Amino acid sequence: MFRIAGAGSVTAARLSAACCRAVTSKQFQVHGASLHVLSSETSRKTRNGPAHRTPPSWQSVRAMASAGESQSKINYLFYGLAVLFGGGGIVYWWSRKYMRETSKDGSTSKKAAAPAAAASKEATEPVAETPVTATTKSEAPPAQPAAAEAPAEAAPDAESKKLLDATPQSYPDYEVMPEIPGHAKYLLIGGGTASFAAFRAIRASDAKAQVLVVTEEEELPYMRPPLSKELWYSDEPKLVEKMKFKQWNGKERSVYYNPPSFYVEPKELAYQENGGVAVVKGRKVMKLDPQKQVAVLDNGWEIFYDKVLIATGGRPRNIPVFERASQEVKDRVTLFRGIKDFKRLDEVSKNASSIVVVGGGFLGSELTCALGKRSRDSSLKVIQMFPEAGNMGKVLPEYLSQWTTAKVRGEGATVKPETFVKRARYSDGKVILKLNTGEEISTDHVVVAVGLEPNTELAKESGLEVDDTYGGFRVNAELEARSDIWVAGDASSFYDIKLGRRRVEHHDHAVVSGRLAGENMTGAKKPYWHQSMFWSDLGPDVGYEAIGIVDSSLPTVAVFAKATEKDTPRAVVEETGESLRSVTETEASATDEAPAPDVEAAAKLVAEVEAENRVAPTPKEDYGKGVIFYLRDDVIVGVVLWNLFNRMPIARKIIKEGKQHQDLAEVAKLFDLHADED
C-alpha cells in the first residue's frame, strides 16, 4: 500500500494519481487495489507548517535531483520531499517526469548518462536547464552561453506547468483515479437533512472545505416533509415526476436542497482549490475505526477522515404481522420513508381500488388526508386504522384528537380507531386483513406508518454507545459520540438541559442539530440547548406546530379563539413564502441566548382574555386556533400551537424559563390570539 503525506492538498492528490499510473505500468501489488492518502497528525501539522508555505525554488530542486547517480537515489529524494513538504507540486512534477522515463518492465534510462537522449527533441527536459555540479560535470554536455541559462527562480517549463494546472478532465491519468476518494477532511455519513445542514455550516466556517457525503440512497440530499404533504396536492404530474411541487402559495420548489450542478464529482473533490461537496450515492458505511480514523464501505473501500458526522437517520418501523407474512403480502406493503417510497405509492394510488394506511400519527394522518383528497376524483377507497382512540392520539388531548379524526374523515377517508391487524394473507391479487374487531378487509395495497427505528448499525462494529432507553447514538452536549465523531438528526440521543435526555425525529431537529454538529466539526465547541419544533398539516387549511414534550398522557390546559382566514397553513406560506416553516424558524443559532418572556408585564399590556377563550374545552367546539400547554409538576414542558403560526419563539422561551405559572390564561396572552380578529 502506498501512503502519501499531505492529505488534503491538491498536489498530493495529483501525486496519488501519478502513483496510480506507476502501479498500472509497473504492475505493483497494492493492498485492496486502492491507494490511500495518509491522514495523520504529523502530516496535518507538516501540511500547515512554514515549509509548505515557502517551498524551495524549482531550479534548486532540479539541482538536487540531478545530483543523484541512480534512480533509487532520486526515488529516495522524492520520498523525502513528500514527507517534508506534504506532497508539494515539485514532488509531483519530478515523479511525473521520471515515470515517463520508466518502461513497463521497470527498466530506467539515465538522462545524465545519455547525452544523445538529452539533446533529442523528444527529451523531457532541455539540457540547458540542468545545472552543472561537481558530481555531474564529467557527464554533462558542453556548457551553454550564459544567456541561455534559466534564472535561478524561473517558473517551470510549459509542459510541467500544463501538468500542474491540468483539470481532472484533461489530466491524462484521470480515468484510473478511484471513483471514491481515499481521504476526506470532513466525512458525512447519510444524505438527509442533517447532513445538508452540516455541510452548509462547515462551508460557512471553512470556505475551502472539501466535504464528502456517503449515502445509501441513489439520491442527492433532499427534504422529506413534502413527500407526505405538498407533492400529493399537485395538479401537474410532470412537475411531480421531477420531484418538484407547488407550495400552498403556488411557488414552485424542488424536494432537492441543491441542483446537481452544486455538487462535485467524488473523484474530482481533491482537485477543488476552493473546496466543495461531493456525494457518493448507493454506498453504506459499515464500520468506523476511531483510532485510525478510517471508514469502511460495503464494498471494502476505506476512507481516511479527519472529522466524521453520523447522520444515518432512521428506518421505517414495521409490525410483526407483516414481517411474518408471505412474500406476496410483503410485495404489496410500503414502509413509507423516502423518494422511492413516494414514487411507488404515487403509482399504486393511480391504479388501485383501495389502500389501507396503518398508523394514526403524523405521517399516517398526513398520507391519509393526501390519498383521501386523490380519492375524490377517482374510485380509490382509502382506509386508515390505528389502535388509539383518535388521530394523533398519542400527542393531542382527547377532545382535539377526536376533532382531528373528524377532519380526516372529511377529507374522504374511512377512519377506524381502536383497530389493528391480527393477520394478513394473500388471495386472488388482494391482501386480506383480519382485524381485531373480527372484520376482514380486502385491499390492493397497505402503507405502514408507525414510526422510525434509529439506524445504529454502525455502533457495534465501531465501539459507539447506544442509548438503551431512547435508542440512537448517545452523544454529549456538543453532539460528539467520541473524539472527532459527531451524531445529528434522528439517530442522536442528546441531553436536553431543560427536559433531560431525548431523541427527536423531526425535520427541525435535523436542521438545527446538523448545523450545530457542522459548526463543532470546524472547532466551534458549542453546546446544544435548542428546543426543536415540529409541525403537521392536514391539507392547506388545518395545521399545527409543537415544541417540547407533547404527550397526551400529560395534563393539558388549552386556550382557544375564533380563527380568521389568516390562520391556515396556506396563509402562513403566502405570507412567508416558506412551506418548511421550521427552516425559517431555526435560522438563528442553536445556542443563541434570548431573554425569557416577562409574563406579568405582558399581562398588563394585553387585554383580558375574551369570553370565547376556554380552558379545557369540550369536544363539540369548533377549534379555530389556540395554544395547548403540556404540564409536568405544574411546569410547562410542551406547547402545541393550533392554527397559530409565527409564535414558536415565544413557546421556546416559556419552556426554557421552566417556571410554574398560576394562571395559564395569562401566559396564553403572550401568543396574541386575538391579533387578527375584527
XYZ file of C-alpha atoms in Angstrom:
678
model
C 0.000 0.000 0.000
C 1.248 3.488 -0.883
C 0.661 6.145 1.725
C 1.331 9.756 0.867
C 1.653 12.505 3.445
C -0.060 15.809 2.790
C -3.610 14.555 2.519
C -5.975 17.285 1.505
C -3.632 19.220 -0.774
C -4.357 19.301 -4.458
C -0.827 18.303 -5.373
C -0.943 15.355 -3.017
C -3.985 14.127 -4.907
C -2.117 14.542 -8.191
C 0.838 12.664 -6.771
C -1.614 9.929 -5.849
C -2.716 9.835 -9.484
C 0.887 9.545 -10.612
C 1.432 6.651 -8.238
C -1.712 5.003 -9.575
C -0.180 5.248 -13.014
C 3.053 3.764 -11.697
C 1.108 0.888 -10.177
C -0.567 0.288 -13.522
C 2.628 0.429 -15.571
C 4.938 -1.402 -13.195
C 2.282 -3.870 -12.043
C 2.961 -3.262 -8.371
C 0.712 -5.176 -5.995
C -1.374 -2.733 -3.995
C -3.320 -3.805 -0.929
C -7.056 -3.815 -1.671
C -6.395 -2.407 -5.136
C -6.509 1.014 -3.551
C -4.229 3.946 -2.996
C -4.645 5.694 0.325
C -3.638 9.209 1.256
C -2.232 9.112 4.759
C -4.127 11.203 7.274
C -2.216 11.727 10.487
C -1.496 14.443 12.994
C 2.071 14.654 11.699
C 1.052 15.140 8.098
C -1.562 17.713 9.078
C 0.998 19.727 11.005
C 3.507 19.454 8.180
C 0.906 20.460 5.658
C 0.137 23.626 7.559
C 3.731 24.407 8.549
C 6.106 27.040 7.203
C 7.888 24.537 4.976
C 4.749 24.036 2.936
C 4.111 27.750 2.611
C 7.630 28.518 1.322
C 8.861 25.627 -0.836
C 12.315 25.781 -2.429
C 12.728 27.091 -5.958
C 12.281 24.876 -8.991
C 15.895 25.251 -10.023
C 17.244 24.227 -6.630
C 15.098 21.115 -6.652
C 16.311 20.223 -10.129
C 19.876 20.638 -8.926
C 19.211 18.248 -6.058
C 17.641 15.681 -8.332
C 20.365 15.927 -10.959
C 22.998 15.242 -8.327
C 21.738 11.652 -7.942
C 23.586 8.914 -9.824
C 20.846 6.312 -9.659
C 17.094 6.032 -9.924
C 16.882 4.715 -6.372
C 18.611 7.815 -5.006
C 16.175 10.023 -6.872
C 13.212 7.973 -5.611
C 14.582 8.399 -2.111
C 14.760 12.113 -2.698
C 11.134 12.148 -3.877
C 10.038 10.313 -0.772
C 11.894 12.693 1.492
C 10.414 15.700 -0.236
C 6.918 14.217 0.024
C 7.276 13.804 3.764
C 8.898 17.209 4.252
C 6.628 19.324 2.085
C 3.368 17.401 2.311
C 3.311 16.332 -1.329
C 4.090 19.697 -2.911
C 3.931 20.408 -6.625
C 7.679 19.848 -7.059
C 7.339 16.243 -5.982
C 4.522 15.598 -8.406
C 6.362 17.271 -11.302
C 9.523 15.281 -10.835
C 7.743 11.987 -10.196
C 5.642 12.502 -13.345
C 8.778 13.289 -15.336
C 10.694 10.196 -14.275
C 7.678 7.931 -14.691
C 7.641 8.852 -18.353
C 11.245 7.641 -18.491
C 10.359 4.342 -16.856
C 9.431 1.455 -19.136
C 6.704 -1.082 -18.394
C 9.236 -3.755 -17.413
C 10.735 -1.483 -14.758
C 13.960 -0.556 -16.589
C 15.154 3.041 -16.449
C 17.241 5.285 -18.614
C 19.559 7.812 -17.002
C 19.392 11.129 -18.738
C 22.763 12.149 -17.373
C 24.354 9.042 -18.957
C 22.630 9.564 -22.298
C 23.628 12.908 -23.804
C 22.022 11.978 -27.087
C 18.662 11.490 -25.465
C 19.073 14.771 -23.636
C 19.824 16.512 -26.917
C 16.860 14.919 -28.657
C 13.711 16.933 -29.305
C 11.774 14.213 -27.530
C 13.731 14.661 -24.308
C 11.534 15.567 -21.361
C 13.696 18.494 -20.207
C 16.005 20.843 -22.166
C 19.674 20.124 -21.367
C 20.328 23.806 -20.874
C 18.146 23.793 -17.764
C 20.146 21.071 -15.968
C 22.589 22.706 -13.525
C 26.226 21.551 -13.686
C 27.539 20.245 -10.363
C 30.718 18.561 -9.221
C 29.173 15.123 -9.372
C 27.853 15.518 -12.917
C 30.493 17.695 -14.538
C 32.203 14.861 -16.404
C 28.904 13.636 -17.803
C 27.358 16.988 -18.551
C 27.087 18.280 -22.124
C 29.107 21.303 -23.219
C 28.259 24.423 -21.342
C 25.756 26.732 -22.978
C 26.110 30.502 -23.198
C 25.189 32.295 -20.026
C 22.270 33.939 -21.768
C 20.712 30.536 -22.391
C 20.711 29.582 -18.740
C 17.435 29.945 -16.895
C 17.333 32.350 -13.979
C 17.560 30.836 -10.516
C 13.884 31.330 -9.692
C 12.402 30.690 -13.152
C 8.917 29.194 -13.409
C 8.601 25.568 -14.566
C 8.615 24.903 -18.273
C 5.401 24.831 -20.286
C 4.944 21.065 -20.122
C 5.387 20.922 -16.365
C 3.036 23.853 -15.852
C 0.493 22.164 -18.074
C 0.610 19.056 -15.918
C 0.311 21.017 -12.697
C -2.608 23.107 -13.928
C -4.426 20.239 -15.609
C -8.086 19.817 -14.758
C -9.382 16.331 -13.934
C -10.987 16.127 -17.365
C -7.737 16.814 -19.161
C -5.461 15.025 -16.744
C -4.006 12.058 -18.704
C -4.467 9.584 -15.823
C -7.899 10.795 -14.713
C -9.587 7.595 -15.827
C -7.526 5.477 -13.432
C -8.303 7.630 -10.394
C -10.598 5.883 -7.895
C -14.275 6.790 -8.074
C -14.346 7.301 -4.294
C -11.653 9.421 -2.611
C -9.299 7.722 -0.183
C -9.385 10.681 2.189
C -11.906 13.283 3.335
C -11.270 16.058 5.793
C -14.994 16.131 6.525
C -16.875 12.849 6.039
C -20.674 12.863 6.437
C -22.484 9.524 6.689
C -26.059 9.895 5.464
C -27.574 12.138 2.812
C -30.569 13.634 4.595
C -31.442 16.973 6.138
C -28.919 16.715 8.986
C -26.063 16.192 6.524
C -27.271 19.063 4.364
C -27.376 21.406 7.368
C -23.950 20.169 8.473
C -22.119 20.714 5.194
C -23.702 24.129 4.808
C -22.384 25.054 8.267
C -18.963 23.563 7.528
C -18.638 25.516 4.302
C -19.742 28.697 6.094
C -16.949 28.275 8.660
C -14.339 26.802 6.324
C -14.779 28.330 2.866
C -12.364 25.877 1.216
C -13.619 22.787 2.994
C -13.759 19.564 0.996
C -16.778 17.609 2.230
C -17.616 14.038 1.240
C -21.141 12.683 1.800
C -21.804 8.929 1.641
C -25.454 7.864 1.377
C -27.220 4.541 0.847
C -29.871 6.181 -1.312
C -29.437 6.851 -5.013
C -30.465 10.449 -4.427
C -28.805 13.757 -3.691
C -29.723 15.327 -0.312
C -33.432 16.146 -0.203
C -36.198 17.187 2.216
C -38.770 14.629 3.379
C -41.808 16.717 4.551
C -43.193 17.380 1.016
C -43.326 13.611 0.397
C -46.401 13.387 2.640
C -47.732 16.895 2.062
C -47.493 19.186 -0.993
C -46.472 16.615 -3.602
C -49.846 14.873 -3.224
C -51.797 18.070 -3.835
C -50.151 18.950 -7.137
C -52.280 19.071 -10.278
C -49.235 18.861 -12.539
C -47.999 15.246 -12.893
C -44.987 16.264 -14.971
C -43.857 18.539 -12.165
C -44.153 15.710 -9.645
C -42.131 13.395 -11.887
C -39.244 15.834 -11.490
C -39.797 15.792 -7.712
C -40.994 19.370 -7.768
C -44.090 20.745 -6.082
C -46.033 23.929 -5.601
C -46.253 25.320 -2.106
C -49.632 26.391 -0.751
C -48.884 29.855 -2.140
C -48.267 28.489 -5.644
C -44.497 28.944 -5.581
C -42.628 26.112 -7.330
C -39.932 24.268 -5.427
C -37.856 21.083 -5.631
C -37.531 18.499 -2.869
C -33.765 18.538 -3.513
C -31.891 21.099 -1.466
C -29.419 21.881 -4.262
C -29.320 21.223 -8.020
C -26.849 18.604 -9.300
C -24.561 21.377 -10.537
C -23.901 22.388 -6.924
C -22.041 19.168 -6.191
C -18.603 17.992 -7.260
C -17.896 14.549 -8.665
C -16.343 12.472 -5.854
C -13.172 11.709 -7.819
C -12.704 15.431 -8.506
C -13.132 16.572 -4.903
C -9.412 16.596 -4.064
C -8.753 18.859 -7.086
C -11.045 21.654 -5.909
C -8.829 24.518 -4.773
C -11.870 26.297 -3.326
C -13.363 23.177 -1.800
C -16.756 21.701 -2.476
C -19.252 18.988 -1.586
C -19.286 15.562 -3.229
C -21.888 12.823 -2.766
C -21.198 9.099 -3.051
C -24.599 7.508 -3.722
C -25.682 3.924 -3.196
C -22.959 3.074 -0.686
C -23.151 2.189 3.001
C -20.544 2.790 5.681
C -20.192 -0.493 7.549
C -17.618 0.411 10.187
C -15.619 3.246 11.709
C -12.193 2.821 13.257
C -11.931 5.779 15.673
C -8.232 5.154 16.383
C -7.100 5.005 12.760
C -9.834 7.421 11.641
C -10.956 5.146 8.855
C -14.454 4.448 7.472
C -15.016 1.119 5.718
C -17.700 0.945 2.997
C -19.832 -2.030 2.000
C -17.564 -2.675 -0.998
C -14.458 -2.838 1.204
C -13.212 0.641 0.253
C -11.556 2.597 3.050
C -11.809 6.352 3.527
C -9.460 8.114 5.926
C -11.151 11.069 7.614
C -10.249 13.964 9.891
C -13.788 14.647 11.167
C -16.875 12.479 10.675
C -20.599 13.040 11.194
C -23.064 10.187 11.607
C -26.432 11.311 10.257
C -27.930 7.943 9.365
C -31.455 8.906 10.426
C -33.972 6.111 10.906
C -35.660 3.316 9.035
C -39.460 2.833 8.982
C -40.692 0.531 11.720
C -42.674 -2.498 10.573
C -45.203 -4.517 12.561
C -44.871 -8.262 13.226
C -47.966 -9.276 11.292
C -46.395 -8.068 8.045
C -42.871 -9.168 8.917
C -44.002 -12.807 9.097
C -46.453 -12.605 6.183
C -45.934 -14.291 2.806
C -43.828 -12.690 0.123
C -46.960 -11.895 -1.896
C -48.187 -9.776 1.015
C -44.787 -8.124 1.574
C -44.681 -7.130 -2.097
C -47.876 -5.134 -1.515
C -46.728 -3.342 1.630
C -44.917 0.033 1.653
C -42.926 1.215 4.656
C -43.102 4.897 3.771
C -39.941 6.961 4.225
C -38.143 8.319 1.148
C -38.439 9.322 -2.508
C -38.533 5.727 -3.705
C -41.495 5.017 -1.419
C -43.321 8.134 -2.586
C -42.900 7.198 -6.244
C -44.142 3.696 -5.584
C -47.224 4.776 -3.634
C -47.976 7.521 -6.144
C -48.066 4.956 -8.938
C -50.091 2.457 -6.889
C -52.700 5.084 -5.984
C -53.367 5.795 -9.651
C -54.390 2.203 -10.376
C -55.544 0.668 -7.075
C -59.154 0.397 -5.988
C -58.283 0.512 -2.271
C -55.351 1.396 0.009
C -55.101 0.804 3.759
C -52.971 3.119 5.907
C -51.839 1.576 9.197
C -50.893 4.270 11.712
C -52.595 7.298 13.228
C -49.611 9.529 13.925
C -48.260 12.475 11.937
C -47.184 10.590 8.834
C -50.153 8.219 8.764
C -52.662 11.058 9.131
C -50.950 13.232 6.528
C -50.856 10.384 3.996
C -54.490 9.511 4.695
C -55.565 13.095 4.026
C -53.457 13.225 0.863
C -54.787 9.931 -0.501
C -58.304 10.891 0.556
C -58.068 14.050 -1.488
C -56.973 11.991 -4.509
C -59.879 9.571 -3.979
C -62.385 12.363 -4.618
C -61.539 12.309 -8.309
C -61.295 8.530 -8.657
C -62.762 5.266 -7.435
C -59.942 4.840 -4.890
C -61.070 3.894 -1.386
C -58.801 4.952 1.490
C -58.998 3.288 4.915
C -56.974 4.347 7.959
C -56.693 2.257 11.130
C -54.815 2.618 14.408
C -55.088 1.337 17.996
C -55.558 4.795 19.584
C -58.950 6.429 20.174
C -58.314 9.153 17.581
C -55.834 10.568 15.098
C -52.570 11.612 16.730
C -53.983 10.259 19.974
C -50.507 9.929 21.491
C -49.885 13.650 21.078
C -53.129 15.634 21.183
C -55.615 15.845 24.056
C -58.555 13.511 23.555
C -61.028 16.220 22.533
C -58.650 17.618 19.904
C -57.765 14.133 18.688
C -61.475 13.458 18.108
C -61.831 16.731 16.224
C -58.838 15.806 14.055
C -60.344 12.394 13.297
C -63.479 14.098 12.047
C -61.313 16.350 9.880
C -59.544 13.350 8.291
C -62.899 11.700 7.567
C -63.971 14.919 5.927
C -61.063 14.543 3.502
C -62.705 11.415 2.084
C -61.104 8.602 4.113
C -62.672 5.875 6.238
C -61.094 6.021 9.710
C -61.140 3.029 12.084
C -59.883 3.963 15.585
C -59.030 1.314 18.176
C -58.373 -1.132 15.363
C -55.322 -3.187 14.459
C -54.385 -6.024 12.101
C -54.191 -9.532 13.563
C -53.401 -11.498 10.395
C -52.571 -10.791 6.753
C -52.799 -13.190 3.821
C -52.785 -13.054 0.040
C -55.689 -14.181 -2.137
C -56.597 -13.522 -5.788
C -54.346 -10.499 -6.147
C -55.552 -8.904 -2.911
C -54.241 -8.584 0.631
C -56.803 -9.859 3.126
C -56.519 -8.230 6.564
C -58.101 -9.843 9.597
C -58.822 -7.157 12.216
C -59.144 -7.347 15.993
C -62.825 -6.472 15.589
C -63.394 -9.671 13.610
C -63.839 -7.790 10.351
C -61.921 -8.745 7.200
C -60.798 -6.117 4.692
C -59.645 -6.810 1.139
C -57.212 -4.225 -0.258
C -54.742 -3.730 -3.082
C -52.008 -2.136 -1.010
C -51.004 -1.409 2.594
C -48.992 1.568 3.845
C -47.316 1.149 7.230
C -46.568 4.446 9.029
C -45.929 3.589 12.678
C -42.713 5.472 13.420
C -38.968 5.010 12.995
C -36.144 2.956 14.399
C -32.833 4.857 14.540
C -30.117 3.479 12.279
C -27.404 2.474 14.747
C -25.859 -0.471 12.902
C -22.502 1.306 12.957
C -22.396 1.278 16.753
C -21.439 -2.333 17.414
C -18.620 -2.515 14.874
C -17.339 0.957 15.720
C -17.345 0.853 19.504
C -20.018 3.551 19.898
C -22.591 3.730 22.690
C -26.312 3.292 22.012
C -28.947 4.672 24.373
C -30.849 1.733 25.879
C -33.911 3.834 26.694
C -34.397 6.151 23.738
C -32.332 4.452 21.065
C -29.850 6.302 18.899
C -26.173 7.073 19.424
C -25.521 8.557 22.833
C -23.745 11.918 22.493
C -22.574 14.697 24.790
C -23.780 18.289 24.896
C -21.713 19.099 21.791
C -23.273 16.161 19.898
C -19.964 14.274 19.985
C -20.028 10.490 20.460
C -16.248 10.088 20.541
C -13.275 12.191 19.597
C -13.799 13.580 16.062
C -17.130 11.693 15.713
C -20.416 13.637 15.861
C -24.035 12.471 15.535
C -27.020 14.583 14.439
C -30.654 14.145 13.454
C -32.970 11.214 14.211
C -30.084 8.952 15.228
C -28.835 11.238 18.011
C -29.702 10.700 21.686
C -28.777 14.046 23.200
C -29.039 15.657 26.625
C -31.582 18.469 26.860
C -30.556 20.812 29.675
C -34.230 21.549 30.455
C -36.042 18.302 29.665
C -33.358 15.648 30.146
C -32.041 13.116 27.645
C -34.154 12.868 24.499
C -34.233 11.665 20.919
C -36.271 13.659 18.401
C -37.486 12.520 14.971
C -38.439 15.753 13.268
C -37.224 17.942 10.433
C -36.447 20.948 12.592
C -34.230 18.913 14.914
C -32.336 17.562 11.901
C -31.759 21.125 10.671
C -30.596 22.520 13.996
C -28.553 19.550 15.232
C -26.929 19.114 11.822
C -25.945 22.760 11.726
C -24.525 22.667 15.243
C -22.575 19.482 14.531
C -21.108 21.100 11.409
C -20.055 24.156 13.391
C -18.451 21.998 16.070
C -16.620 19.954 13.447
C -14.865 23.180 12.484
C -13.947 23.933 16.097
C -16.913 25.901 17.496
C -17.348 23.708 20.628
C -20.926 24.874 21.205
C -23.383 23.029 23.470
C -26.857 22.114 22.244
C -29.813 23.570 24.104
C -32.203 24.462 21.275
C -35.788 23.248 21.707
C -36.645 21.851 18.294
C -40.182 22.141 16.975
C -42.225 20.070 14.553
C -45.302 20.702 12.511
C -48.006 18.838 10.641
C -50.507 19.975 8.029
C -53.766 18.140 7.349
C -54.084 19.805 3.977
C -53.834 23.539 3.302
C -56.452 24.603 5.867
C -55.501 22.918 9.164
C -52.052 22.758 10.681
C -50.255 22.886 13.966
C -46.788 23.409 15.361
C -45.438 21.812 18.529
C -42.408 22.021 20.766
C -41.073 20.234 23.818
C -42.683 17.137 25.337
C -46.158 16.829 23.834
C -47.568 13.616 25.264
C -51.319 13.106 25.609
C -50.765 11.288 28.916
C -49.668 14.598 30.485
C -52.147 17.112 31.957
C -53.026 19.838 29.458
C -54.605 23.279 29.571
C -55.814 24.926 26.374
C -56.993 28.386 25.339
C -58.803 28.779 22.016
C -60.106 31.697 19.984
C -62.012 32.232 16.782
C -59.914 31.654 13.658
C -59.688 34.012 10.699
C -58.744 33.465 7.070
C -55.132 34.174 8.008
C -54.976 31.242 10.416
C -54.209 28.399 7.997
C -51.059 26.753 6.609
C -51.912 28.212 3.219
C -51.978 31.723 4.653
C -48.677 31.415 6.506
C -46.950 30.169 3.359
C -48.417 33.030 1.348
C -47.100 35.438 3.958
C -43.613 33.987 4.459
C -43.062 32.212 1.146
C -41.795 29.187 3.053
C -43.630 25.866 3.415
C -40.884 24.357 5.565
C -41.781 26.588 8.461
C -39.101 25.226 10.760
C -36.371 26.188 8.277
C -37.429 29.808 8.582
C -37.911 29.402 12.315
C -34.473 27.907 13.007
C -32.199 30.232 11.094
C -30.916 31.508 14.435
C -28.104 29.523 16.004
C -28.989 26.572 18.186
C -27.104 28.245 21.003
C -28.391 31.801 20.669
C -29.456 33.137 24.012
C -32.640 35.162 24.371
C -34.341 36.674 27.425
C -37.268 34.765 28.863
C -40.670 36.431 28.428
C -41.973 38.575 31.234
C -45.424 37.109 31.731
C -46.569 39.647 34.305
C -45.560 42.622 32.188
C -47.241 41.131 29.151
C -50.429 40.559 31.091
C -50.673 44.266 31.872
C -50.288 45.212 28.227
C -52.611 42.667 26.652
C -56.373 42.937 27.026
C -58.247 40.467 29.190
C -58.901 37.103 27.585
C -62.192 37.441 25.779
C -65.229 35.403 26.687
C -64.807 32.850 23.916
C -61.416 31.751 25.281
C -61.883 28.493 27.116
C -59.753 26.356 29.363
C -60.282 22.581 28.953
C -62.810 22.988 26.097
C -65.472 20.437 25.274
C -65.274 18.094 22.243
C -68.149 19.859 20.464
C -66.157 23.007 19.954
C -65.030 24.161 16.533
C -61.383 24.763 17.395
C -60.320 27.647 15.212
C -56.933 28.498 16.705
C -55.342 28.177 20.088
C -52.495 27.140 22.346
C -52.295 23.916 24.370
C -49.903 23.700 27.323
C -48.496 20.329 28.467
C -47.580 20.226 32.165
C -45.252 18.178 34.329
C -45.199 19.084 38.027
C -47.113 22.250 37.086
C -44.280 23.351 34.799
C -44.877 23.847 31.058
C -42.813 21.232 29.222
C -44.617 21.254 25.872
C -46.717 23.573 23.709
C -48.947 22.950 20.695
C -49.940 25.937 18.574
C -53.123 25.039 16.733
C -53.543 27.033 13.513
C -51.366 29.607 15.200
C -48.151 30.423 13.338
C -45.039 32.578 13.743
C -45.213 32.355 17.548
C -42.802 29.498 18.147
C -40.046 31.719 19.672
C -42.466 32.587 22.480
C -43.186 28.923 23.214
C -39.481 28.130 23.151
C -38.707 30.846 25.699
C -41.503 29.720 28.022
C -40.156 26.156 28.103
C -36.625 27.387 28.600
C -37.776 29.528 31.528
C -39.078 26.392 33.304
C -41.260 28.239 35.815
C -44.576 27.336 37.412
C -47.445 29.620 36.372
C -50.537 30.239 38.469
C -52.737 31.383 35.588
C -52.090 29.831 32.183
C -54.715 32.062 30.609
C -52.358 34.915 31.335
C -49.497 33.025 29.696
C -51.705 32.458 26.654
C -51.943 36.220 26.209
C -48.298 36.194 25.118
C -49.368 34.456 21.910
C -51.707 37.319 20.989
C -54.586 35.063 19.957
C -56.847 37.967 19.010
C -54.389 39.952 16.904
C -56.215 39.316 13.620
C -59.790 39.438 14.829
C -62.119 42.227 13.744
